[in-house]
CSV table of C-alpha atoms in Angstrom, one decimal:
chain,number,residue,atom,x,y,z
A,1,GLY,CA,-2.3,-10.9,100.2
A,2,ALA,CA,1.4,-11.5,100.1
A,3,VAL,CA,3.7,-9.0,98.6
A,4,VAL,CA,6.2,-9.6,95.9
A,5,SER,CA,8.5,-6.9,94.6
A,6,GLN,CA,10.6,-6.6,91.5
A,7,HIS,CA,13.6,-4.5,90.8
A,8,PRO,CA,14.1,-2.6,88.7
A,9,SER,CA,10.7,-1.6,87.4
A,10,ARG,CA,12.2,-0.3,84.1
A,11,VAL,CA,15.5,-0.8,82.5
A,12,ILE,CA,17.0,0.3,79.3
A,13,CYS,CA,20.2,-1.2,78.1
A,14,LYS,CA,22.5,-1.4,75.1
A,15,SER,CA,22.5,-4.5,72.9
A,16,GLY,CA,25.1,-7.0,74.1
A,17,THR,CA,25.0,-6.1,77.8
A,18,SER,CA,23.5,-8.2,80.5
A,19,VAL,CA,20.6,-7.2,82.8
A,20,LYS,CA,19.7,-8.6,86.2
A,21,ILE,CA,16.1,-8.5,87.4
A,22,GLU,CA,15.4,-9.3,91.1
A,23,CYS,CA,12.2,-10.8,92.5
A,24,ARG,CA,11.6,-10.8,96.2
A,25,SER,CA,8.9,-12.2,98.4
A,26,LEU,CA,8.6,-9.6,101.1
A,27,ASP,CA,6.5,-11.3,103.8
A,28,PHE,CA,6.8,-15.0,103.2
A,29,GLN,CA,9.3,-17.6,102.2
A,30,ALA,CA,8.9,-19.0,98.7
A,31,THR,CA,10.7,-22.2,97.7
A,32,THR,CA,9.3,-21.8,94.2
A,33,MET,CA,9.1,-18.7,92.1
A,34,PHE,CA,8.1,-18.4,88.4
A,35,TRP,CA,9.3,-16.1,85.7
A,36,TYR,CA,6.9,-15.0,82.9
A,37,ARG,CA,7.4,-12.9,79.8
A,38,GLN,CA,4.7,-10.8,78.3
A,39,PHE,CA,4.7,-9.1,74.9
A,40,PRO,CA,2.5,-6.2,74.2
A,41,LYS,CA,-1.2,-7.1,74.0
A,42,GLN,CA,-0.4,-10.7,74.7
A,43,SER,CA,-0.8,-13.0,77.6
A,44,LEU,CA,1.8,-14.2,80.1
A,45,MET,CA,4.1,-17.0,78.9
A,46,LEU,CA,5.9,-19.1,81.5
A,47,MET,CA,9.6,-19.0,81.0
A,48,ALA,CA,10.9,-21.0,83.9
A,49,THR,CA,10.3,-22.4,87.3
A,50,SER,CA,12.8,-21.3,89.9
A,51,ASN,CA,13.4,-23.6,92.9
A,52,GLU,CA,15.4,-22.5,95.9
A,53,GLY,CA,18.7,-24.4,96.2
A,54,SER,CA,18.4,-26.2,92.9
A,55,LYS,CA,18.5,-25.6,89.1
A,56,ALA,CA,15.6,-23.8,87.4
A,57,THR,CA,13.3,-25.7,85.1
A,58,TYR,CA,13.0,-24.0,81.8
A,59,GLU,CA,10.0,-24.2,79.4
A,60,GLN,CA,10.5,-25.5,75.9
A,61,GLY,CA,12.0,-22.9,73.7
A,62,VAL,CA,13.6,-20.9,76.5
A,63,GLU,CA,17.4,-20.7,76.3
A,64,LYS,CA,18.8,-21.4,79.8
A,65,ASP,CA,22.1,-19.9,78.9
A,66,LYS,CA,20.4,-16.8,77.7
A,67,PHE,CA,18.1,-16.4,80.7
A,68,LEU,CA,20.1,-17.3,83.8
A,69,ILE,CA,18.0,-17.9,86.9
A,70,ASN,CA,19.3,-18.0,90.4
A,71,HIS,CA,17.2,-18.7,93.5
A,72,ALA,CA,19.7,-18.4,96.2
A,73,SER,CA,17.4,-17.8,99.1
A,74,LEU,CA,13.8,-18.4,100.1
A,75,THR,CA,12.9,-14.8,99.4
A,76,LEU,CA,15.0,-13.9,96.3
A,77,SER,CA,15.1,-15.1,92.8
A,78,THR,CA,17.1,-13.3,90.0
A,79,LEU,CA,16.7,-13.5,86.2
A,80,THR,CA,19.7,-12.3,84.2
A,81,VAL,CA,19.2,-11.7,80.6
A,82,THR,CA,22.7,-12.2,79.1
A,83,SER,CA,23.9,-10.5,76.0
A,84,ALA,CA,20.6,-8.8,75.5
A,85,HIS,CA,19.3,-8.0,72.1
A,86,PRO,CA,16.3,-5.9,70.9
A,87,GLU,CA,14.2,-9.0,70.6
A,88,ASP,CA,14.6,-9.6,74.3
A,89,SER,CA,12.7,-6.3,75.0
A,90,SER,CA,9.6,-7.3,76.9
A,91,PHE,CA,7.7,-7.2,80.1
A,92,TYR,CA,9.1,-9.7,82.6
A,93,ILE,CA,6.9,-10.7,85.6
A,94,CYS,CA,7.8,-13.0,88.5
A,95,SER,CA,5.5,-14.8,90.9
A,96,ALA,CA,6.1,-16.5,94.2
A,97,LEU,CA,4.3,-19.6,95.1
A,98,GLY,CA,2.4,-19.5,98.4
A,99,ILE,CA,0.4,-22.3,99.9
A,100,ASN,CA,-2.3,-22.4,97.2
A,101,GLU,CA,-1.7,-19.4,95.2
A,102,GLN,CA,0.9,-17.5,93.1
A,103,PHE,CA,1.6,-13.9,94.1
A,104,PHE,CA,2.8,-11.7,91.3
A,105,GLY,CA,5.4,-9.0,91.2
A,106,PRO,CA,4.7,-5.7,89.5
A,107,GLY,CA,6.8,-6.5,86.5
A,108,THR,CA,10.0,-5.2,84.9
A,109,ARG,CA,9.9,-3.4,81.5
A,110,LEU,CA,13.1,-4.2,79.6
A,111,THR,CA,14.1,-2.2,76.6
A,112,VAL,CA,17.2,-3.2,74.6
A,113,LEU,CA,18.5,-0.6,72.2
B,1,SER,CA,-1.0,-29.2,77.5
B,2,GLN,CA,-3.9,-27.1,78.8
B,3,GLU,CA,-5.2,-24.4,76.5
B,4,LEU,CA,-7.4,-21.5,77.6
B,5,GLU,CA,-9.5,-19.5,75.2
B,6,GLN,CA,-10.7,-16.1,76.3
B,7,SER,CA,-13.5,-14.1,74.6
B,8,PRO,CA,-13.9,-11.5,73.6
B,9,GLN,CA,-10.4,-10.3,73.0
B,10,SER,CA,-11.4,-6.7,73.6
B,11,LEU,CA,-14.5,-5.0,74.9
B,12,ILE,CA,-15.6,-1.4,74.9
B,13,VAL,CA,-18.6,-0.5,77.1
B,14,GLN,CA,-20.3,2.6,78.3
B,15,GLU,CA,-20.0,3.3,82.0
B,16,GLY,CA,-22.9,1.6,83.9
B,17,LYS,CA,-23.3,-1.3,81.5
B,18,ASN,CA,-22.9,-4.9,82.4
B,19,LEU,CA,-20.5,-7.2,80.7
B,20,THR,CA,-19.3,-10.8,80.6
B,21,ILE,CA,-15.9,-12.3,79.8
B,22,ASN,CA,-15.6,-16.0,79.1
B,23,CYS,CA,-12.8,-18.5,79.6
B,24,THR,CA,-12.9,-21.9,78.1
B,25,SER,CA,-10.5,-24.7,78.7
B,26,SER,CA,-9.6,-27.7,76.6
B,27,LYS,CA,-9.3,-29.8,79.7
B,28,THR,CA,-11.1,-30.1,83.0
B,29,LEU,CA,-9.9,-27.4,85.3
B,30,TYR,CA,-8.5,-28.2,88.8
B,31,GLY,CA,-8.7,-24.5,89.6
B,32,LEU,CA,-9.4,-21.4,87.7
B,33,TYR,CA,-8.0,-18.0,88.6
B,34,TRP,CA,-9.1,-14.6,87.4
B,35,TYR,CA,-6.6,-11.7,87.4
B,36,LYS,CA,-6.8,-8.1,86.4
B,37,GLN,CA,-3.8,-6.3,84.9
B,38,LYS,CA,-3.2,-2.7,84.1
B,39,TYR,CA,-1.0,-2.3,81.0
B,40,GLY,CA,2.7,-2.5,82.1
B,41,GLU,CA,1.9,-3.5,85.6
B,42,GLY,CA,1.6,-6.7,87.6
B,43,LEU,CA,-1.4,-8.9,88.1
B,44,ILE,CA,-4.1,-8.3,90.7
B,45,PHE,CA,-5.7,-11.4,92.0
B,46,LEU,CA,-9.5,-11.3,91.7
B,47,MET,CA,-10.9,-14.7,92.4
B,48,MET,CA,-10.2,-18.4,92.4
B,49,LEU,CA,-12.8,-21.1,91.6
B,50,GLN,CA,-12.3,-24.8,92.3
B,51,LYS,CA,-15.7,-26.5,92.6
B,52,GLY,CA,-18.0,-27.3,89.7
B,53,GLY,CA,-20.9,-24.8,89.8
B,54,GLU,CA,-19.0,-22.5,92.1
B,55,GLU,CA,-19.8,-18.8,92.1
B,56,LYS,CA,-17.9,-16.0,93.9
B,57,SER,CA,-18.6,-12.3,94.1
B,58,HIS,CA,-16.5,-9.4,95.1
B,59,GLU,CA,-18.0,-5.9,94.9
B,60,LYS,CA,-19.5,-5.7,91.4
B,61,ILE,CA,-17.5,-8.7,90.0
B,62,THR,CA,-18.9,-12.2,89.9
B,63,ALA,CA,-17.1,-15.3,88.6
B,64,LYS,CA,-18.6,-18.6,87.9
B,65,LEU,CA,-17.2,-22.1,87.1
B,66,ASP,CA,-19.5,-24.5,85.2
B,67,GLU,CA,-20.4,-27.9,86.5
B,68,LYS,CA,-18.1,-29.6,84.1
B,69,LYS,CA,-15.2,-27.3,85.2
B,70,GLN,CA,-14.2,-26.4,81.7
B,71,GLN,CA,-15.7,-23.0,81.4
B,72,SER,CA,-15.7,-19.9,83.6
B,73,SER,CA,-17.3,-16.5,83.2
B,74,LEU,CA,-16.5,-13.2,84.8
B,75,HIS,CA,-19.4,-10.8,85.0
B,76,ILE,CA,-19.1,-7.1,85.9
B,77,THR,CA,-22.3,-5.3,86.9
B,78,ALA,CA,-22.7,-1.5,86.3
B,79,SER,CA,-19.1,-1.1,85.0
B,80,GLN,CA,-17.0,1.9,86.0
B,81,PRO,CA,-13.9,3.4,84.4
B,82,SER,CA,-11.9,1.8,87.3
B,83,HIS,CA,-12.8,-1.6,85.9
B,84,ALA,CA,-10.8,-0.9,82.8
B,85,GLY,CA,-7.8,-3.1,82.2
B,86,ILE,CA,-6.8,-6.5,81.0
B,87,TYR,CA,-8.5,-9.5,82.5
B,88,LEU,CA,-6.7,-12.8,82.4
B,89,CYS,CA,-7.9,-16.2,83.4
B,90,GLY,CA,-5.4,-18.8,84.6
B,91,ALA,CA,-5.7,-22.5,84.8
B,92,ASP,CA,-4.3,-24.5,87.6
B,93,PRO,CA,-3.3,-28.0,86.5
B,94,GLY,CA,-3.4,-29.3,90.0
B,95,SER,CA,-1.1,-27.4,92.4
B,96,ALA,CA,-0.9,-23.7,91.4
B,97,ARG,CA,2.6,-24.6,90.3
B,98,GLN,CA,2.3,-23.8,86.7
B,99,LEU,CA,-0.5,-21.6,85.7
B,100,THR,CA,-1.5,-21.4,82.0
B,101,PHE,CA,-3.0,-18.1,81.1
B,102,GLY,CA,-5.7,-17.2,78.6
B,103,SER,CA,-4.9,-14.6,75.9
B,104,GLY,CA,-6.6,-11.9,77.9
B,105,THR,CA,-9.5,-9.5,77.4
B,106,GLN,CA,-8.8,-5.8,77.1
B,107,LEU,CA,-11.7,-3.9,78.7
B,108,THR,CA,-12.3,-0.2,78.1
B,109,VAL,CA,-15.1,1.6,80.0
B,110,LEU,CA,-16.1,4.9,78.5
B,111,PRO,CA,-17.2,7.6,81.0
């Protein structure tokens, strides 16, 4: 299957700082990418849909000014957690939409101290 | 919105035993995906089912979608420690654009 990478895999930051997470489709072009959040022992919750060249579509309850998404190219989408707080600590997973399937990245573990 | 219920939430089995995980949808499924996840890692695609009554197998894992396309089951035969992980079902509302995930089933296989 197609390969999607995420960077970094783990990040620890201080409260109030911003953190950028990258999601790359390595062997195909993806006009649509998705960002999910997963709390321990819970399922994946869709945060937003990222469309190349246009604004992201956020799910209800997700602050767009808090979680900035940029999909500047067909192979890269970034999620920036601005002014991070401990409650933002979570596992963030991206996926890239192929023809009929989503391909998932390995996830990024964010810990905010 | 589509809701998916998975059962059981967790499962502990002895190596070699068979097991079944269920996924029930509140609406008719266009497509149903099964994924496996190791804690703190990404999702591994297992199978996708689209047609009512469809059944697919890969190695010792078999997934079925019922005729009404509202329930799917994942069956593992002769489980091994390598099968341990979190199993997630995901519902496709029509285009794989926005998958809704079930709550997951944590599987532990005791050697």
